[in-house]
XYZ file of N, CA and C in Angstrom:
789
model
N 26.661 36.057 9.681
C 26.141 34.759 9.255
C 26.045 33.801 10.434
N 27.102 33.790 11.251
C 27.094 32.920 12.427
C 25.978 33.293 13.375
N 25.722 34.598 13.513
C 24.641 35.056 14.385
C 23.284 34.607 13.896
N 23.097 34.643 12.527
C 21.822 34.194 11.967
C 21.615 32.709 12.227
N 22.681 31.909 12.046
C 22.561 30.474 12.292
C 22.235 30.194 13.747
N 22.815 30.998 14.645
C 22.545 30.804 16.071
C 21.091 31.083 16.386
N 20.551 32.149 15.771
C 19.143 32.495 15.997
C 18.238 31.410 15.454
N 18.549 30.918 14.215
C 17.716 29.877 13.612
C 17.755 28.595 14.427
N 18.948 28.225 14.890
C 19.056 26.997 15.661
C 18.362 27.114 17.001
N 18.258 28.322 17.514
C 17.576 28.509 18.794
C 16.085 28.276 18.675
N 15.535 28.455 17.450
C 14.095 28.273 17.243
C 13.717 26.813 17.020
N 14.710 25.966 16.806
C 14.441 24.555 16.531
C 14.761 23.728 17.773
N 13.742 23.066 18.361
C 14.004 22.266 19.558
C 14.898 21.074 19.242
N 15.865 20.840 20.106
C 16.780 19.714 19.916
C 17.124 19.127 21.273
N 17.124 17.827 21.401
C 16.763 16.851 20.353
C 15.259 16.772 20.172
N 14.786 16.270 19.012
C 13.329 16.154 18.804
C 12.724 15.115 19.733
N 11.486 15.349 20.111
C 10.786 14.408 20.974
C 9.914 13.486 20.136
N 9.307 12.514 20.787
C 8.415 11.585 20.088
C 7.235 12.334 19.476
N 6.761 13.372 20.145
C 5.603 14.116 19.660
C 5.886 14.818 18.337
N 7.158 15.073 18.030
C 7.492 15.723 16.767
C 7.200 14.837 15.567
N 7.020 13.534 15.805
C 6.745 12.618 14.712
C 5.239 12.445 14.479
N 4.406 13.044 15.325
C 2.966 12.992 15.104
C 2.601 13.900 13.943
N 1.718 13.399 13.059
C 1.219 14.255 12.001
C 0.264 15.275 12.595
N 0.219 16.492 12.038
C -0.676 17.520 12.589
C -2.137 17.151 12.388
N -2.947 17.439 13.381
C -4.378 17.165 13.298
C -5.046 18.166 12.371
N -6.124 17.732 11.698
C -6.895 18.646 10.849
C -8.185 19.072 11.540
N -8.395 18.618 12.779
C -9.570 19.028 13.524
C -9.328 20.408 14.148
N -10.339 21.275 14.125
C -10.153 22.618 14.695
C -10.283 22.645 16.215
N -10.504 21.486 16.806
C -10.653 21.452 18.252
C -9.872 20.252 18.802
N -9.726 20.201 20.093
C -9.117 19.052 20.746
C -7.650 19.195 21.052
N -6.966 20.159 20.394
C -5.554 20.362 20.680
C -4.733 19.122 20.362
N -3.769 18.836 21.216
C -2.869 17.708 20.979
C -3.615 16.374 21.038
N -4.728 16.325 21.779
C -5.468 15.076 21.925
C -6.120 14.638 20.609
N -6.229 15.533 19.631
C -6.888 15.194 18.370
C -5.898 14.783 17.292
N -4.653 14.475 17.683
C -3.630 14.134 16.696
C -3.976 12.876 15.911
N -4.905 12.056 16.437
C -5.260 10.800 15.772
C -5.988 11.038 14.454
N -6.635 12.205 14.280
C -7.373 12.467 13.038
C -6.567 13.445 12.191
N -5.774 12.900 11.306
C -4.890 13.697 10.467
C -5.369 13.667 9.020
N -4.609 14.301 8.152
C -4.954 14.337 6.732
C -4.988 12.932 6.142
N -3.997 12.115 6.479
C -3.966 10.763 5.907
C -5.099 9.905 6.466
N -5.510 10.150 7.713
C -6.652 9.421 8.267
C -7.925 9.787 7.515
N -8.089 11.075 7.223
C -9.255 11.515 6.457
C -9.256 10.894 5.061
N -8.085 10.864 4.413
C -7.992 10.264 3.081
C -8.294 8.774 3.121
N -7.914 8.114 4.205
C -8.226 6.690 4.368
C -9.723 6.460 4.363
N -10.453 7.213 5.181
C -11.896 7.015 5.269
C -12.604 7.448 3.991
N -12.089 8.462 3.335
C -12.663 8.863 2.044
C -12.452 7.750 1.017
N -11.293 7.115 1.053
C -11.021 5.997 0.140
C -11.988 4.854 0.372
N -12.224 4.514 1.638
C -13.181 3.453 1.971
C -14.561 3.798 1.421
N -14.982 5.038 1.646
C -16.310 5.463 1.186
C -16.398 5.427 -0.341
N -15.366 5.902 -1.029
C -15.402 5.949 -2.493
C -15.461 4.550 -3.097
N -14.694 3.624 -2.555
C -14.709 2.256 -3.090
C -16.080 1.615 -2.881
N -16.628 1.761 -1.681
C -17.944 1.168 -1.388
C -19.022 1.795 -2.266
N -19.026 3.113 -2.340
C -20.062 3.808 -3.117
C -19.945 3.455 -4.600
N -18.724 3.392 -5.106
C -18.534 3.093 -6.532
C -19.122 1.735 -6.898
N -18.823 0.708 -6.122
C -19.315 -0.627 -6.464
C -20.818 -0.755 -6.207
N -21.324 -0.068 -5.180
C -22.770 -0.104 -4.934
C -23.531 0.582 -6.060
N -23.074 1.741 -6.471
C -23.744 2.475 -7.549
C -23.625 1.731 -8.875
N -22.459 1.154 -9.128
C -22.245 0.449 -10.402
C -23.124 -0.787 -10.521
N -23.438 -1.424 -9.390
C -24.207 -2.666 -9.412
C -25.653 -2.457 -8.979
N -26.063 -1.209 -8.830
C -27.418 -0.961 -8.337
C -28.468 -1.425 -9.339
N -28.273 -1.126 -10.618
C -29.203 -1.551 -11.658
C -28.399 -2.194 -12.792
N -27.958 -3.431 -12.592
C -27.145 -4.080 -13.634
C -27.945 -4.276 -14.919
N -27.289 -4.047 -16.040
C -27.935 -4.159 -17.336
C -27.156 -5.126 -18.222
N -27.864 -5.710 -19.202
C -27.221 -6.623 -20.130
C -26.169 -5.883 -20.947
N -26.523 -4.679 -21.384
C -25.555 -3.789 -22.021
C -25.088 -2.826 -20.935
N -23.895 -3.030 -20.397
C -23.499 -2.283 -19.202
C -23.290 -0.799 -19.463
N -23.578 -0.013 -18.438
C -23.233 1.400 -18.471
C -21.721 1.544 -18.272
N -21.232 2.777 -18.362
C -19.791 2.995 -18.204
C -19.328 2.577 -16.815
N -20.110 2.968 -15.789
C -19.712 2.599 -14.418
C -19.756 1.096 -14.234
N -20.802 0.449 -14.756
C -20.907 -0.999 -14.620
C -19.778 -1.685 -15.377
N -19.426 -1.166 -16.549
C -18.354 -1.760 -17.339
C -17.008 -1.649 -16.622
N -16.746 -0.488 -16.004
C -15.493 -0.299 -15.269
C -15.428 -1.263 -14.078
N -16.538 -1.359 -13.326
C -16.556 -2.244 -12.157
C -16.392 -3.701 -12.572
N -17.109 -4.117 -13.618
C -17.016 -5.498 -14.067
C -15.633 -5.805 -14.649
N -15.053 -4.838 -15.352
C -13.718 -5.040 -15.910
C -12.685 -5.165 -14.803
N -12.835 -4.340 -13.773
C -11.905 -4.403 -12.645
C -12.006 -5.742 -11.934
N -13.232 -6.173 -11.683
C -13.426 -7.472 -11.030
C -12.929 -8.608 -11.915
N -13.245 -8.538 -13.215
C -12.825 -9.587 -14.127
C -11.309 -9.667 -14.244
N -10.646 -8.516 -14.227
C -9.179 -8.513 -14.294
C -8.580 -9.201 -13.080
N -9.050 -8.849 -11.891
C -8.504 -9.448 -10.674
C -8.855 -10.918 -10.596
N -10.089 -11.273 -10.953
C -10.516 -12.689 -10.879
C -9.711 -13.563 -11.834
N -9.588 -13.118 -13.097
C -8.961 -13.967 -14.114
C -7.438 -13.903 -14.087
N -6.884 -12.717 -13.869
C -5.447 -12.533 -14.012
C -4.679 -12.623 -12.698
N -5.400 -12.609 -11.584
C -4.713 -12.748 -10.297
C -5.234 -13.970 -9.548
N -6.537 -13.976 -9.243
C -7.088 -15.057 -8.417
C -6.960 -16.414 -9.095
N -7.460 -16.533 -10.321
C -7.447 -17.826 -11.007
C -6.038 -18.197 -11.441
N -5.288 -17.234 -11.972
C -3.931 -17.533 -12.431
C -3.013 -17.956 -11.290
N -3.168 -17.349 -10.130
C -2.278 -17.636 -9.012
C -2.754 -18.821 -8.172
N -4.063 -18.931 -7.958
C -4.601 -19.926 -7.029
C -5.214 -21.116 -7.758
N -5.698 -20.898 -8.975
C -6.397 -21.948 -9.692
C -7.901 -21.717 -9.647
N -8.658 -22.757 -10.006
C -10.115 -22.599 -10.040
C -10.683 -22.233 -8.675
N -10.032 -22.686 -7.623
C -10.492 -22.366 -6.273
C -10.322 -20.882 -5.961
N -9.536 -20.184 -6.767
C -9.295 -18.768 -6.525
C -10.494 -17.886 -6.776
N -11.514 -18.422 -7.467
C -12.701 -17.613 -7.746
C -13.364 -17.147 -6.449
N -13.343 -17.998 -5.422
C -14.000 -17.605 -4.174
C -13.227 -16.527 -3.424
N -11.974 -16.297 -3.793
C -11.191 -15.230 -3.175
C -11.182 -13.962 -4.026
N -11.808 -14.021 -5.197
C -11.804 -12.864 -6.096
C -12.438 -11.617 -5.468
N -13.560 -11.732 -4.734
C -14.121 -10.512 -4.119
C -13.154 -9.836 -3.155
N -12.483 -10.630 -2.313
C -11.521 -10.027 -1.380
C -10.357 -9.400 -2.126
N -9.805 -10.106 -3.098
C -8.656 -9.595 -3.829
C -9.024 -8.355 -4.641
N -10.249 -8.323 -5.177
C -10.694 -7.134 -5.909
C -10.827 -5.947 -4.970
N -11.383 -6.186 -3.791
C -11.496 -5.125 -2.787
C -10.120 -4.626 -2.374
N -9.202 -5.565 -2.152
C -7.842 -5.195 -1.753
C -7.170 -4.362 -2.834
N -7.260 -4.800 -4.084
C -6.641 -4.068 -5.184
C -7.259 -2.678 -5.335
N -8.584 -2.597 -5.290
C -9.262 -1.314 -5.471
C -8.929 -0.346 -4.338
N -8.908 -0.859 -3.129
C -8.635 -0.008 -1.973
C -7.198 0.527 -2.004
N -6.238 -0.349 -2.269
C -4.842 0.096 -2.330
C -4.644 1.074 -3.480
N -5.267 0.797 -4.621
C -5.158 1.702 -5.770
C -5.707 3.083 -5.434
N -6.861 3.133 -4.781
C -7.450 4.421 -4.411
C -6.579 5.151 -3.398
N -6.058 4.423 -2.437
C -5.175 5.034 -1.437
C -3.901 5.583 -2.098
N -3.365 4.844 -3.062
C -2.153 5.294 -3.738
C -2.394 6.523 -4.604
N -3.572 6.581 -5.226
C -3.862 7.673 -6.151
C -3.852 9.045 -5.481
N -4.103 9.085 -4.171
C -4.086 10.380 -3.488
C -2.728 11.063 -3.624
N -1.691 10.298 -3.882
C -0.361 10.876 -3.985
C -0.185 11.807 -5.165
N -1.035 11.687 -6.203
C -0.923 12.560 -7.372
C -2.183 13.383 -7.598
N -3.113 13.331 -6.678
C -4.330 14.136 -6.790
C -4.077 15.499 -6.156
N -4.310 16.593 -6.897
C -4.077 17.924 -6.332
C -4.882 18.146 -5.051
N -4.314 18.930 -4.159
C -4.876 19.265 -2.847
C -4.649 18.153 -1.828
N -4.637 16.905 -2.271
C -4.292 15.813 -1.348
C -2.780 15.605 -1.372
N -2.292 15.146 -2.517
C -0.848 15.064 -2.802
C -0.050 14.273 -1.770
N -0.679 13.317 -1.155
C 0.031 12.372 -0.284
C -0.810 11.107 -0.179
N -0.164 9.975 -0.310
C -0.863 8.704 -0.175
C -0.812 8.257 1.276
N -1.936 7.822 1.826
C -1.883 7.257 3.181
C -0.907 6.093 3.296
N -0.643 5.419 2.173
C 0.300 4.310 2.207
C 1.751 4.760 2.316
N 1.993 6.073 2.243
C 3.340 6.573 2.506
C 3.588 6.710 4.005
N 2.588 6.359 4.807
C 2.716 6.256 6.270
C 2.714 4.767 6.594
N 3.754 4.274 7.219
C 3.979 2.841 7.370
C 2.838 2.121 8.072
N 2.045 2.835 8.883
C 0.999 2.174 9.656
C -0.037 1.508 8.759
N -0.394 2.138 7.658
C -1.467 1.612 6.822
C -1.029 0.396 6.009
N 0.124 0.419 5.336
C 0.581 -0.824 4.705
C 0.807 -1.949 5.709
N 1.226 -1.605 6.929
C 1.452 -2.640 7.942
C 0.149 -3.346 8.292
N -0.931 -2.591 8.443
C -2.231 -3.195 8.760
C -2.699 -4.074 7.606
N -2.554 -3.607 6.377
C -2.949 -4.417 5.217
C -2.134 -5.702 5.148
N -0.842 -5.604 5.447
C 0.013 -6.792 5.429
C -0.395 -7.777 6.514
N -0.745 -7.278 7.695
C -1.168 -8.149 8.790
C -2.467 -8.872 8.423
N -3.391 -8.162 7.771
C -4.655 -8.781 7.357
C -4.381 -9.928 6.380
N -3.543 -9.682 5.387
C -3.206 -10.736 4.427
C -2.464 -11.881 5.108
N -1.570 -11.552 6.039
C -0.805 -12.565 6.763
C -1.737 -13.460 7.583
N -2.639 -12.859 8.347
C -3.575 -13.636 9.159
C -4.472 -14.487 8.270
N -4.831 -13.949 7.115
C -5.719 -14.677 6.215
C -5.059 -15.947 5.695
N -3.822 -15.861 5.207
C -3.228 -17.073 4.639
C -2.823 -18.061 5.731
N -2.508 -17.599 6.929
C -2.239 -18.526 8.030
C -3.525 -19.260 8.427
N -4.636 -18.505 8.524
C -5.927 -19.101 8.866
C -6.337 -20.142 7.829
N -6.171 -19.799 6.549
C -6.548 -20.738 5.496
C -5.675 -21.993 5.531
N -4.392 -21.810 5.857
C -3.505 -22.967 5.953
C -3.889 -23.892 7.079
N -4.204 -23.323 8.238
C -4.615 -24.135 9.390
C -5.960 -24.801 9.109
N -6.863 -24.084 8.457
C -8.172 -24.658 8.127
C -8.037 -25.806 7.132
N -7.098 -25.682 6.207
C -6.928 -26.706 5.172
C -6.176 -27.926 5.712
N -5.108 -27.684 6.460
C -4.221 -28.772 6.865
C -4.287 -29.100 8.351
N -5.070 -28.332 9.101
C -5.180 -28.585 10.529
C -3.927 -28.176 11.275
N -3.725 -28.815 12.418
C -2.573 -28.469 13.255
C -1.254 -28.786 12.566
N -1.301 -29.637 11.556
C -0.078 -29.988 10.845
C 0.385 -28.926 9.868
N -0.319 -27.792 9.821
C 0.085 -26.746 8.876
C 1.473 -26.208 9.182
N 1.807 -26.119 10.474
C 3.130 -25.607 10.825
C 4.216 -26.524 10.255
N 4.002 -27.839 10.360
C 4.964 -28.768 9.766
C 4.970 -28.626 8.251
N 3.785 -28.475 7.681
C 3.652 -28.302 6.231
C 4.396 -27.061 5.755
N 4.287 -25.960 6.555
C 4.880 -24.692 6.145
C 6.359 -24.589 6.460
N 6.800 -25.269 7.505
C 8.161 -25.048 7.992
C 9.139 -26.160 7.659
N 8.630 -27.350 7.365
C 9.533 -28.479 7.142
C 9.522 -28.850 5.661
N 10.511 -28.432 4.903
C 10.554 -28.752 3.477
C 10.987 -30.197 3.254
N 10.690 -30.765 2.094
C 11.131 -32.135 1.793
C 12.638 -32.144 1.535
N 13.386 -32.427 2.552
C 14.847 -32.409 2.455
C 15.416 -33.427 3.436
N 16.645 -33.843 3.250
C 17.265 -34.779 4.198
C 17.239 -34.233 5.617
N 17.112 -35.127 6.588
C 16.927 -34.717 7.977
C 18.087 -33.898 8.520
N 19.293 -34.169 8.021
C 20.453 -33.473 8.574
C 20.554 -32.020 8.085
N 19.743 -31.639 7.080
C 19.721 -30.249 6.610
C 18.601 -29.453 7.289
N 17.633 -30.166 7.861
C 16.474 -29.494 8.448
C 16.829 -28.496 9.543
N 17.811 -28.732 10.417
C 18.135 -27.701 11.418
C 18.518 -26.356 10.814
N 18.955 -26.369 9.559
C 19.272 -25.109 8.882
C 18.057 -24.569 8.147
N 17.313 -25.459 7.477
C 16.203 -25.024 6.630
C 14.980 -24.577 7.422
N 14.683 -25.243 8.545
C 13.482 -24.891 9.316
C 13.524 -23.454 9.824
N 14.625 -22.980 10.440
C 14.665 -21.564 10.840
C 14.538 -20.610 9.656
N 15.121 -21.001 8.509
C 15.005 -20.150 7.318
C 13.558 -20.075 6.857
N 12.865 -21.237 6.837
C 11.452 -21.261 6.438
C 10.594 -20.458 7.412
N 10.881 -20.581 8.708
C 10.121 -19.817 9.702
C 10.317 -18.327 9.491
N 11.562 -17.911 9.328
C 11.863 -16.497 9.123
C 11.207 -15.986 7.844
N 11.256 -16.793 6.779
C 10.681 -16.378 5.493
C 9.165 -16.278 5.557
N 8.517 -17.266 6.200
C 7.054 -17.331 6.193
C 6.414 -16.362 7.170
N 6.932 -16.277 8.385
C 6.249 -15.542 9.439
C 6.825 -14.149 9.702
N 7.950 -13.826 9.108
C 8.537 -12.504 9.333
C 8.747 -11.759 8.017
N 9.419 -12.400 7.075
C 9.752 -11.711 5.828
C 8.517 -11.397 5.007
N 7.568 -12.322 4.943
C 6.384 -12.099 4.106
C 5.592 -10.861 4.520
N 5.108 -10.764 5.772
C 4.353 -9.553 6.125
C 5.224 -8.300 6.100
N 6.497 -8.432 6.520
C 7.390 -7.270 6.529
C 7.624 -6.748 5.118
N 7.904 -7.647 4.180
C 8.169 -7.220 2.805
C 6.922 -6.646 2.146
N 5.752 -7.223 2.441
C 4.501 -6.672 1.905
C 4.319 -5.220 2.325
N 4.509 -4.964 3.611
C 4.287 -3.616 4.132
C 5.352 -2.645 3.643
N 6.620 -3.033 3.743
C 7.709 -2.107 3.423
C 7.759 -1.798 1.930
N 7.480 -2.783 1.071
C 7.517 -2.535 -0.371
C 6.508 -1.459 -0.750
N 5.289 -1.578 -0.259
C 4.260 -0.597 -0.578
C 4.589 0.763 0.034
N 4.972 0.758 1.300
C 5.311 2.007 1.975
C 6.478 2.723 1.299
N 7.554 1.998 1.010
C 8.761 2.623 0.466
C 8.498 3.248 -0.898
N 7.742 2.565 -1.745
C 7.455 3.115 -3.069
C 6.585 4.355 -3.001
N 5.563 4.332 -2.141
C 4.698 5.498 -2.029
C 5.411 6.676 -1.360
N 6.227 6.381 -0.366
C 6.968 7.437 0.323
C 8.007 8.050 -0.607
N 8.715 7.210 -1.361
C 9.733 7.721 -2.276
C 9.104 8.578 -3.376
N 7.975 8.137 -3.921
C 7.293 8.932 -4.940
C 6.846 10.275 -4.416
N 6.316 10.279 -3.195
C 5.880 11.529 -2.574
C 7.060 12.474 -2.376
N 8.184 11.955 -1.911
C 9.350 12.792 -1.655
C 9.937 13.355 -2.950
N 9.967 12.556 -4.013
C 10.494 13.036 -5.283
C 9.664 14.191 -5.831
N 8.348 14.026 -5.826
C 7.479 15.102 -6.299
C 7.642 16.347 -5.440
N 7.776 16.154 -4.142
C 7.934 17.291 -3.234
C 9.248 18.017 -3.489
N 10.324 17.263 -3.684
C 11.638 17.881 -3.895
C 11.658 18.722 -5.164
N 11.146 18.182 -6.278
C 11.194 18.925 -7.528
C 10.214 20.095 -7.536
N 9.064 19.936 -6.883
C 8.107 21.037 -6.831
C 8.649 22.191 -5.995
N 9.078 21.892 -4.779
C 9.614 22.940 -3.914
C 10.942 23.474 -4.431
N 11.712 22.601 -5.104
C 12.962 23.063 -5.690
C 12.731 24.132 -6.743
N 11.675 23.985 -7.531
C 11.340 25.003 -8.520
C 11.020 26.332 -7.872
N 10.232 26.306 -6.803
C 9.903 27.550 -6.100
C 11.147 28.168 -5.462
N 12.019 27.336 -4.925
C 13.242 27.855 -4.294
C 14.128 28.547 -5.311
N 14.245 27.971 -6.502
C 15.117 28.566 -7.523
C 14.527 29.845 -8.093
N 13.199 29.881 -8.279
C 12.595 31.090 -8.852
C 12.590 32.243 -7.850
N 12.607 31.910 -6.570
C 12.655 32.963 -5.542
C 14.075 33.375 -5.196
N 15.057 32.690 -5.755
C 16.447 33.014 -5.445
C 16.920 34.278 -6.146
N 16.194 34.718 -7.200
C 16.550 35.929 -7.954
C 17.977 35.864 -8.489
N 18.354 34.688 -8.970
C 19.683 34.497 -9.551
C 19.513 33.843 -10.916
N 20.637 33.422 -11.498
C 20.586 32.731 -12.783
C 19.862 31.393 -12.710
N 19.554 30.923 -11.462
C 18.857 29.650 -11.300
C 17.359 29.757 -11.585
N 16.847 30.975 -11.663
C 15.400 31.159 -11.851
C 14.867 30.433 -13.087
N 15.511 30.533 -14.266
C 14.981 29.798 -15.428
C 15.010 28.276 -15.241
N 15.947 27.791 -14.399
C 16.054 26.350 -14.190
C 14.820 25.814 -13.462
N 14.083 26.700 -12.809
C 12.876 26.265 -12.104
C 11.877 25.630 -13.059
N 11.850 26.095 -14.309
C 10.945 25.500 -15.297
C 11.310 24.040 -15.544
N 12.601 23.755 -15.584
C 13.039 22.366 -15.753
C 12.632 21.519 -14.554
N 12.736 22.101 -13.371
C 12.344 21.380 -12.163
C 10.860 21.032 -12.194
N 10.027 21.972 -12.622
C 8.588 21.710 -12.684
C 8.250 20.746 -13.813
N 9.023 20.793 -14.921
C 8.814 19.817 -15.997
C 9.120 18.407 -15.495
N 10.156 18.295 -14.670
C 10.471 17.006 -14.071
C 9.354 16.543 -13.148
N 8.707 17.489 -12.465
C 7.585 17.141 -11.592
C 6.455 16.512 -12.394
N 6.149 17.113 -13.565
C 5.084 16.580 -14.418
C 5.461 15.179 -14.911
N 6.710 15.019 -15.359
C 7.149 13.714 -15.856
C 7.116 12.668 -14.756
N 7.554 13.051 -13.569
C 7.563 12.104 -12.456
C 6.156 11.763 -11.990
N 5.203 12.659 -12.213
C 3.809 12.359 -11.865
C 3.285 11.199 -12.700
N 3.596 11.205 -14.001
C 3.187 10.093 -14.861
C 3.902 8.801 -14.447
N 5.191 8.924 -14.109
C 5.924 7.745 -13.641
C 5.342 7.237 -12.331
N 4.985 8.163 -11.451
C 4.412 7.778 -10.164
C 3.068 7.089 -10.354
N 2.300 7.507 -11.368
C 1.018 6.846 -11.646
C 1.242 5.381 -12.012
N 2.269 5.127 -12.829
C 2.582 3.736 -13.188
C 2.978 2.937 -11.954
N 3.761 3.548 -11.061
C 4.174 2.872 -9.828
C 2.962 2.621 -8.930
N 2.043 3.573 -8.886
C 0.834 3.451 -8.067
C 0.030 2.209 -8.469
N -0.206 2.058 -9.763
C -0.965 0.900 -10.256
C -0.173 -0.385 -10.036
N 1.121 -0.338 -10.313
C 1.959 -1.529 -10.181
C 2.011 -2.020 -8.741
N 2.128 -1.115 -7.782
C 2.226 -1.534 -6.384
C 0.916 -2.124 -5.872
N -0.215 -1.610 -6.329
C -1.496 -2.225 -5.969
C -1.579 -3.632 -6.541
N -1.102 -3.795 -7.771
C -1.103 -5.112 -8.429
C -0.158 -6.068 -7.714
N 1.053 -5.623 -7.401
C 2.050 -6.486 -6.765
C 1.565 -6.951 -5.395
N 1.003 -6.035 -4.595
C 0.512 -6.409 -3.265
C -0.568 -7.471 -3.382
N -1.474 -7.307 -4.349
C -2.569 -8.261 -4.525
C -2.051 -9.600 -5.035
N -1.108 -9.577 -5.976
C -0.544 -10.812 -6.516
C 0.187 -11.594 -5.427
N 0.964 -10.907 -4.602
C 1.688 -11.589 -3.536
C 0.724 -12.187 -2.514
N -0.333 -11.462 -2.201
C -1.341 -12.010 -1.290
C -1.952 -13.275 -1.869
N -2.279 -13.237 -3.164
C -2.842 -14.422 -3.820
C -1.848 -15.578 -3.822
N -0.564 -15.291 -4.030
C 0.438 -16.364 -4.038
C 0.585 -16.987 -2.655
N 0.462 -16.182 -1.603
C 0.541 -16.725 -0.242
C -0.678 -17.591 0.065
N -1.841 -17.162 -0.419
C -3.051 -17.971 -0.249
C -2.889 -19.304 -0.978
N -2.339 -19.253 -2.181
C -2.120 -20.482 -2.955
C -1.186 -21.426 -2.216
N -0.143 -20.882 -1.603
C 0.771 -21.721 -0.862
C 0.122 -22.369 0.342
N -0.798 -21.658 0.972
C -1.506 -22.214 2.143
C -2.457 -23.347 1.751
N -3.010 -23.255 0.537
C -3.999 -24.238 0.102
C -3.396 -25.397 -0.672
N -2.108 -25.304 -1.008
C -1.466 -26.334 -1.814
C -1.441 -27.665 -1.082
N -1.568 -28.731 -1.836
C -1.558 -30.062 -1.231
C -0.136 -30.515 -0.889
N 0.827 -30.051 -1.663
C 2.212 -30.423 -1.448
C 3.021 -29.179 -1.149
N 4.124 -29.338 -0.444
C 4.982 -28.219 -0.109
C 5.639 -27.685 -1.373
């Protein structure tokens, strides 16, 4: 047994290098230089294409009595406009409805890859993609705040209405909350949920195969493991929709805070 462990450990490089964290490329050429085009990168661009094509096709020939595609697109837009943009921002939120609808649709499509066979991984389970989305939302609400309040936006955002002797404590807290916690929490919340869902499905799926190949009394238990995989897939679908909604709602709330007249 000790000899087998020695042989196995000899095949595993230690310590791991930075290159071990690169996802494998799906391109048949380029070698290590093609690591930038991975499975999640391909799913990202497919998601972009699907969202654009869906809305273009749905709105190509709008009808008074909508088709199924037109009804789905209009319902999706109406849900985001009425239940997120207007509810969170007010009447002024209508002008942000197209962006928020795009954001919700894109995140939802990216998340759905986690339960689609053959893909079975969401690009949002890689921290880089939620981080970029969070930065876009962060830059947007900062820009809107500066545009609305001018150079005084920093004072508006960082100095709460409180006695002067408390401000040395509150201002650093407001700065940390506004400029660090907001984008960080947006990115990590989405990433952590998608990564955890992916890992759970992977553990129960591979666990079933491991038990059935063990040729022991654990073989029948593999059916329970796969049943858990099916149940967790439905749970993961609920999380997928919820996380797209939460990311969009938080973005809308940050926009509302930037446009508010009072702190």
